[in-house]
């Protein structure tokens, strides 16, 4: 429920209307927190506590946080590419420090793809690849939180023997 409420708040799909003869009291997620309950970030933070370690719920919360974040700056990437067999596509993008960055690839399922994100010093920030040689996977996902704002290389490799069409998107 908190994920749905956070999504509604972030899109502005509702209006708060006070009832007659009753004050509109919004409260806070916890004592001392700066964000009111009506802020999507507060609801997502509260949802993380309610998840009680459930990995599926935590993954859904992380994705919701990534959607709210501008991890890649100045704007999200949306790119479709026909990638020949045994070739790579390399893109450069700036990721904002301290904010969750997310890169997702959806292939057509014909070829084994590998996604890697590499920082300016050549360190691998994230990699998503099939566990066996030649295994085709349709969806790849890299999530990371940069320590500082810097440029990253996003590398999508086609490890297969046929061309494939893939769409790459970021937050």
JSON list of N, CA and C in Angstrom, two decimals, residues 72 75-84 88-93 102-108 113 115 138 140 154-157 164-171:
[
{"chain": "A", "resi": 72, "resn": "UNK", "atom": "N", "xyz": [20.79, 9.53, -13.20]},
{"chain": "A", "resi": 72, "resn": "UNK", "atom": "CA", "xyz": [21.57, 9.92, -14.37]},
{"chain": "A", "resi": 72, "resn": "UNK", "atom": "C", "xyz": [21.19, 11.37, -14.70]},
{"chain": "A", "resi": 75, "resn": "UNK", "atom": "N", "xyz": [19.46, 14.11, -17.65]},
{"chain": "A", "resi": 75, "resn": "UNK", "atom": "CA", "xyz": [18.16, 13.50, -17.94]},
{"chain": "A", "resi": 75, "resn": "UNK", "atom": "C", "xyz": [18.34, 12.00, -18.13]},
{"chain": "A", "resi": 76, "resn": "UNK", "atom": "N", "xyz": [17.25, 11.29, -17.96]},
{"chain": "A", "resi": 76, "resn": "UNK", "atom": "CA", "xyz": [17.26, 9.84, -18.13]},
{"chain": "A", "resi": 76, "resn": "UNK", "atom": "C", "xyz": [17.60, 9.46, -19.56]},
{"chain": "A", "resi": 77, "resn": "UNK", "atom": "N", "xyz": [18.12, 8.26, -19.72]},
{"chain": "A", "resi": 77, "resn": "UNK", "atom": "CA", "xyz": [18.47, 7.71, -21.04]},
{"chain": "A", "resi": 77, "resn": "UNK", "atom": "C", "xyz": [17.35, 6.78, -21.48]},
{"chain": "A", "resi": 78, "resn": "UNK", "atom": "N", "xyz": [16.95, 6.90, -22.73]},
{"chain": "A", "resi": 78, "resn": "UNK", "atom": "CA", "xyz": [16.07, 5.94, -23.38]},
{"chain": "A", "resi": 78, "resn": "UNK", "atom": "C", "xyz": [16.65, 5.75, -24.76]},
{"chain": "A", "resi": 79, "resn": "UNK", "atom": "N", "xyz": [17.14, 4.52, -25.06]},
{"chain": "A", "resi": 79, "resn": "UNK", "atom": "CA", "xyz": [17.88, 4.31, -26.29]},
{"chain": "A", "resi": 79, "resn": "UNK", "atom": "C", "xyz": [17.61, 2.90, -26.81]},
{"chain": "A", "resi": 80, "resn": "UNK", "atom": "N", "xyz": [17.24, 2.80, -28.07]},
{"chain": "A", "resi": 80, "resn": "UNK", "atom": "CA", "xyz": [17.03, 1.50, -28.71]},
{"chain": "A", "resi": 80, "resn": "UNK", "atom": "C", "xyz": [18.15, 1.30, -29.72]},
{"chain": "A", "resi": 81, "resn": "UNK", "atom": "N", "xyz": [18.70, 0.07, -29.74]},
{"chain": "A", "resi": 81, "resn": "UNK", "atom": "CA", "xyz": [19.86, -0.19, -30.59]},
{"chain": "A", "resi": 81, "resn": "UNK", "atom": "C", "xyz": [19.81, -1.61, -31.12]},
{"chain": "A", "resi": 82, "resn": "UNK", "atom": "N", "xyz": [20.17, -1.77, -32.41]},
{"chain": "A", "resi": 82, "resn": "UNK", "atom": "CA", "xyz": [20.37, -3.09, -33.00]},
{"chain": "A", "resi": 82, "resn": "UNK", "atom": "C", "xyz": [21.85, -3.41, -32.83]},
{"chain": "A", "resi": 83, "resn": "UNK", "atom": "N", "xyz": [22.14, -4.41, -32.01]},
{"chain": "A", "resi": 83, "resn": "UNK", "atom": "CA", "xyz": [23.52, -4.73, -31.65]},
{"chain": "A", "resi": 83, "resn": "UNK", "atom": "C", "xyz": [23.96, -6.00, -32.36]},
{"chain": "A", "resi": 84, "resn": "UNK", "atom": "N", "xyz": [24.96, -5.88, -33.26]},
{"chain": "A", "resi": 84, "resn": "UNK", "atom": "CA", "xyz": [25.45, -7.06, -33.98]},
{"chain": "A", "resi": 84, "resn": "UNK", "atom": "C", "xyz": [26.04, -8.11, -33.04]},
{"chain": "A", "resi": 88, "resn": "UNK", "atom": "N", "xyz": [29.80, -4.60, -28.96]},
{"chain": "A", "resi": 88, "resn": "UNK", "atom": "CA", "xyz": [29.43, -3.88, -27.74]},
{"chain": "A", "resi": 88, "resn": "UNK", "atom": "C", "xyz": [28.97, -2.47, -28.09]},
{"chain": "A", "resi": 89, "resn": "UNK", "atom": "N", "xyz": [28.08, -1.96, -27.27]},
{"chain": "A", "resi": 89, "resn": "UNK", "atom": "CA", "xyz": [27.63, -0.58, -27.33]},
{"chain": "A", "resi": 89, "resn": "UNK", "atom": "C", "xyz": [28.14, 0.08, -26.06]},
{"chain": "A", "resi": 90, "resn": "UNK", "atom": "N", "xyz": [28.83, 1.21, -26.19]},
{"chain": "A", "resi": 90, "resn": "UNK", "atom": "CA", "xyz": [29.33, 1.93, -25.03]},
{"chain": "A", "resi": 90, "resn": "UNK", "atom": "C", "xyz": [28.74, 3.32, -25.02]},
{"chain": "A", "resi": 91, "resn": "UNK", "atom": "N", "xyz": [28.18, 3.72, -23.88]},
{"chain": "A", "resi": 91, "resn": "UNK", "atom": "CA", "xyz": [27.61, 5.05, -23.70]},
{"chain": "A", "resi": 91, "resn": "UNK", "atom": "C", "xyz": [28.28, 5.67, -22.48]},
{"chain": "A", "resi": 92, "resn": "UNK", "atom": "N", "xyz": [28.34, 6.98, -22.47]},
{"chain": "A", "resi": 92, "resn": "UNK", "atom": "CA", "xyz": [28.86, 7.70, -21.30]},
{"chain": "A", "resi": 92, "resn": "UNK", "atom": "C", "xyz": [27.71, 8.51, -20.70]},
{"chain": "A", "resi": 93, "resn": "UNK", "atom": "N", "xyz": [27.66, 8.49, -19.37]},
{"chain": "A", "resi": 93, "resn": "UNK", "atom": "CA", "xyz": [26.60, 9.22, -18.66]},
{"chain": "A", "resi": 93, "resn": "UNK", "atom": "C", "xyz": [27.12, 9.67, -17.31]},
{"chain": "A", "resi": 102, "resn": "UNK", "atom": "N", "xyz": [20.09, 3.78, -11.85]},
{"chain": "A", "resi": 102, "resn": "UNK", "atom": "CA", "xyz": [19.55, 2.54, -12.35]},
{"chain": "A", "resi": 102, "resn": "UNK", "atom": "C", "xyz": [19.65, 2.52, -13.87]},
{"chain": "A", "resi": 103, "resn": "UNK", "atom": "N", "xyz": [20.16, 1.43, -14.42]},
{"chain": "A", "resi": 103, "resn": "UNK", "atom": "CA", "xyz": [20.18, 1.21, -15.86]},
{"chain": "A", "resi": 103, "resn": "UNK", "atom": "C", "xyz": [19.55, -0.16, -16.11]},
{"chain": "A", "resi": 104, "resn": "UNK", "atom": "N", "xyz": [18.54, -0.18, -16.96]},
{"chain": "A", "resi": 104, "resn": "UNK", "atom": "CA", "xyz": [17.85, -1.43, -17.28]},
{"chain": "A", "resi": 104, "resn": "UNK", "atom": "C", "xyz": [17.90, -1.65, -18.78]},
{"chain": "A", "resi": 105, "resn": "UNK", "atom": "N", "xyz": [18.11, -2.90, -19.18]},
{"chain": "A", "resi": 105, "resn": "UNK", "atom": "CA", "xyz": [18.14, -3.27, -20.59]},
{"chain": "A", "resi": 105, "resn": "UNK", "atom": "C", "xyz": [17.13, -4.39, -20.81]},
{"chain": "A", "resi": 106, "resn": "UNK", "atom": "N", "xyz": [16.37, -4.24, -21.87]},
{"chain": "A", "resi": 106, "resn": "UNK", "atom": "CA", "xyz": [15.48, -5.32, -22.29]},
{"chain": "A", "resi": 106, "resn": "UNK", "atom": "C", "xyz": [15.85, -5.68, -23.72]},
{"chain": "A", "resi": 107, "resn": "UNK", "atom": "N", "xyz": [16.28, -6.92, -23.90]},
{"chain": "A", "resi": 107, "resn": "UNK", "atom": "CA", "xyz": [16.63, -7.41, -25.22]},
{"chain": "A", "resi": 107, "resn": "UNK", "atom": "C", "xyz": [15.47, -8.17, -25.84]},
{"chain": "A", "resi": 108, "resn": "UNK", "atom": "N", "xyz": [15.62, -8.53, -27.11]},
{"chain": "A", "resi": 108, "resn": "UNK", "atom": "CA", "xyz": [14.54, -9.27, -27.77]},
{"chain": "A", "resi": 108, "resn": "UNK", "atom": "C", "xyz": [14.58, -10.76, -27.44]},
{"chain": "A", "resi": 113, "resn": "UNK", "atom": "N", "xyz": [23.15, -11.23, -23.51]},
{"chain": "A", "resi": 113, "resn": "UNK", "atom": "CA", "xyz": [23.62, -9.86, -23.31]},
{"chain": "A", "resi": 113, "resn": "UNK", "atom": "C", "xyz": [24.34, -9.75, -21.97]},
{"chain": "A", "resi": 115, "resn": "UNK", "atom": "N", "xyz": [25.58, -6.51, -19.28]},
{"chain": "A", "resi": 115, "resn": "UNK", "atom": "CA", "xyz": [25.53, -5.09, -18.97]},
{"chain": "A", "resi": 115, "resn": "UNK", "atom": "C", "xyz": [26.55, -4.80, -17.88]},
{"chain": "A", "resi": 138, "resn": "UNK", "atom": "N", "xyz": [16.50, -11.90, -21.28]},
{"chain": "A", "resi": 138, "resn": "UNK", "atom": "CA", "xyz": [15.76, -10.77, -21.84]},
{"chain": "A", "resi": 138, "resn": "UNK", "atom": "C", "xyz": [15.96, -9.48, -21.07]},
{"chain": "A", "resi": 140, "resn": "UNK", "atom": "N", "xyz": [18.08, -7.17, -18.09]},
{"chain": "A", "resi": 140, "resn": "UNK", "atom": "CA", "xyz": [19.29, -6.94, -17.30]},
{"chain": "A", "resi": 140, "resn": "UNK", "atom": "C", "xyz": [19.08, -5.66, -16.50]},
{"chain": "A", "resi": 154, "resn": "UNK", "atom": "N", "xyz": [28.65, 2.99, -19.65]},
{"chain": "A", "resi": 154, "resn": "UNK", "atom": "CA", "xyz": [27.65, 1.93, -19.65]},
{"chain": "A", "resi": 154, "resn": "UNK", "atom": "C", "xyz": [27.95, 1.07, -20.86]},
{"chain": "A", "resi": 155, "resn": "UNK", "atom": "N", "xyz": [28.25, -0.20, -20.63]},
{"chain": "A", "resi": 155, "resn": "UNK", "atom": "CA", "xyz": [28.67, -1.09, -21.71]},
{"chain": "A", "resi": 155, "resn": "UNK", "atom": "C", "xyz": [27.68, -2.24, -21.83]},
{"chain": "A", "resi": 156, "resn": "UNK", "atom": "N", "xyz": [27.08, -2.36, -23.00]},
{"chain": "A", "resi": 156, "resn": "UNK", "atom": "CA", "xyz": [26.17, -3.45, -23.30]},
{"chain": "A", "resi": 156, "resn": "UNK", "atom": "C", "xyz": [26.84, -4.33, -24.35]},
{"chain": "A", "resi": 157, "resn": "UNK", "atom": "N", "xyz": [27.11, -5.59, -24.00]},
{"chain": "A", "resi": 157, "resn": "UNK", "atom": "CA", "xyz": [27.77, -6.52, -24.92]},
{"chain": "A", "resi": 157, "resn": "UNK", "atom": "C", "xyz": [26.78, -7.57, -25.39]},
{"chain": "A", "resi": 164, "resn": "UNK", "atom": "N", "xyz": [20.87, -8.56, -32.10]},
{"chain": "A", "resi": 164, "resn": "UNK", "atom": "CA", "xyz": [19.73, -8.46, -31.20]},
{"chain": "A", "resi": 164, "resn": "UNK", "atom": "C", "xyz": [19.32, -6.99, -31.08]},
{"chain": "A", "resi": 165, "resn": "UNK", "atom": "N", "xyz": [18.08, -6.76, -30.85]},
{"chain": "A", "resi": 165, "resn": "UNK", "atom": "CA", "xyz": [17.58, -5.41, -30.62]},
{"chain": "A", "resi": 165, "resn": "UNK", "atom": "C", "xyz": [17.38, -5.26, -29.11]},
{"chain": "A", "resi": 166, "resn": "UNK", "atom": "N", "xyz": [17.87, -4.16, -28.57]},
{"chain": "A", "resi": 166, "resn": "UNK", "atom": "CA", "xyz": [17.76, -3.93, -27.13]},
{"chain": "A", "resi": 166, "resn": "UNK", "atom": "C", "xyz": [17.37, -2.48, -26.88]},
{"chain": "A", "resi": 167, "resn": "UNK", "atom": "N", "xyz": [16.64, -2.28, -25.80]},
{"chain": "A", "resi": 167, "resn": "UNK", "atom": "CA", "xyz": [16.31, -0.94, -25.35]},
{"chain": "A", "resi": 167, "resn": "UNK", "atom": "C", "xyz": [16.99, -0.75, -24.00]},
{"chain": "A", "resi": 168, "resn": "UNK", "atom": "N", "xyz": [17.67, 0.37, -23.85]},
{"chain": "A", "resi": 168, "resn": "UNK", "atom": "CA", "xyz": [18.37, 0.71, -22.61]},
{"chain": "A", "resi": 168, "resn": "UNK", "atom": "C", "xyz": [17.70, 1.94, -22.03]},
{"chain": "A", "resi": 169, "resn": "UNK", "atom": "N", "xyz": [17.32, 1.88, -20.76]},
{"chain": "A", "resi": 169, "resn": "UNK", "atom": "CA", "xyz": [16.70, 3.01, -20.09]},
{"chain": "A", "resi": 169, "resn": "UNK", "atom": "C", "xyz": [17.38, 3.24, -18.74]},
{"chain": "A", "resi": 170, "resn": "UNK", "atom": "N", "xyz": [17.34, 4.47, -18.27]},
{"chain": "A", "resi": 170, "resn": "UNK", "atom": "CA", "xyz": [17.89, 4.79, -16.95]},
{"chain": "A", "resi": 170, "resn": "UNK", "atom": "C", "xyz": [16.90, 5.67, -16.21]},
{"chain": "A", "resi": 171, "resn": "UNK", "atom": "N", "xyz": [17.19, 5.90, -14.94]},
{"chain": "A", "resi": 171, "resn": "UNK", "atom": "CA", "xyz": [16.37, 6.83, -14.18]},
{"chain": "A", "resi": 171, "resn": "UNK", "atom": "C", "xyz": [16.92, 8.23, -14.29]}
]
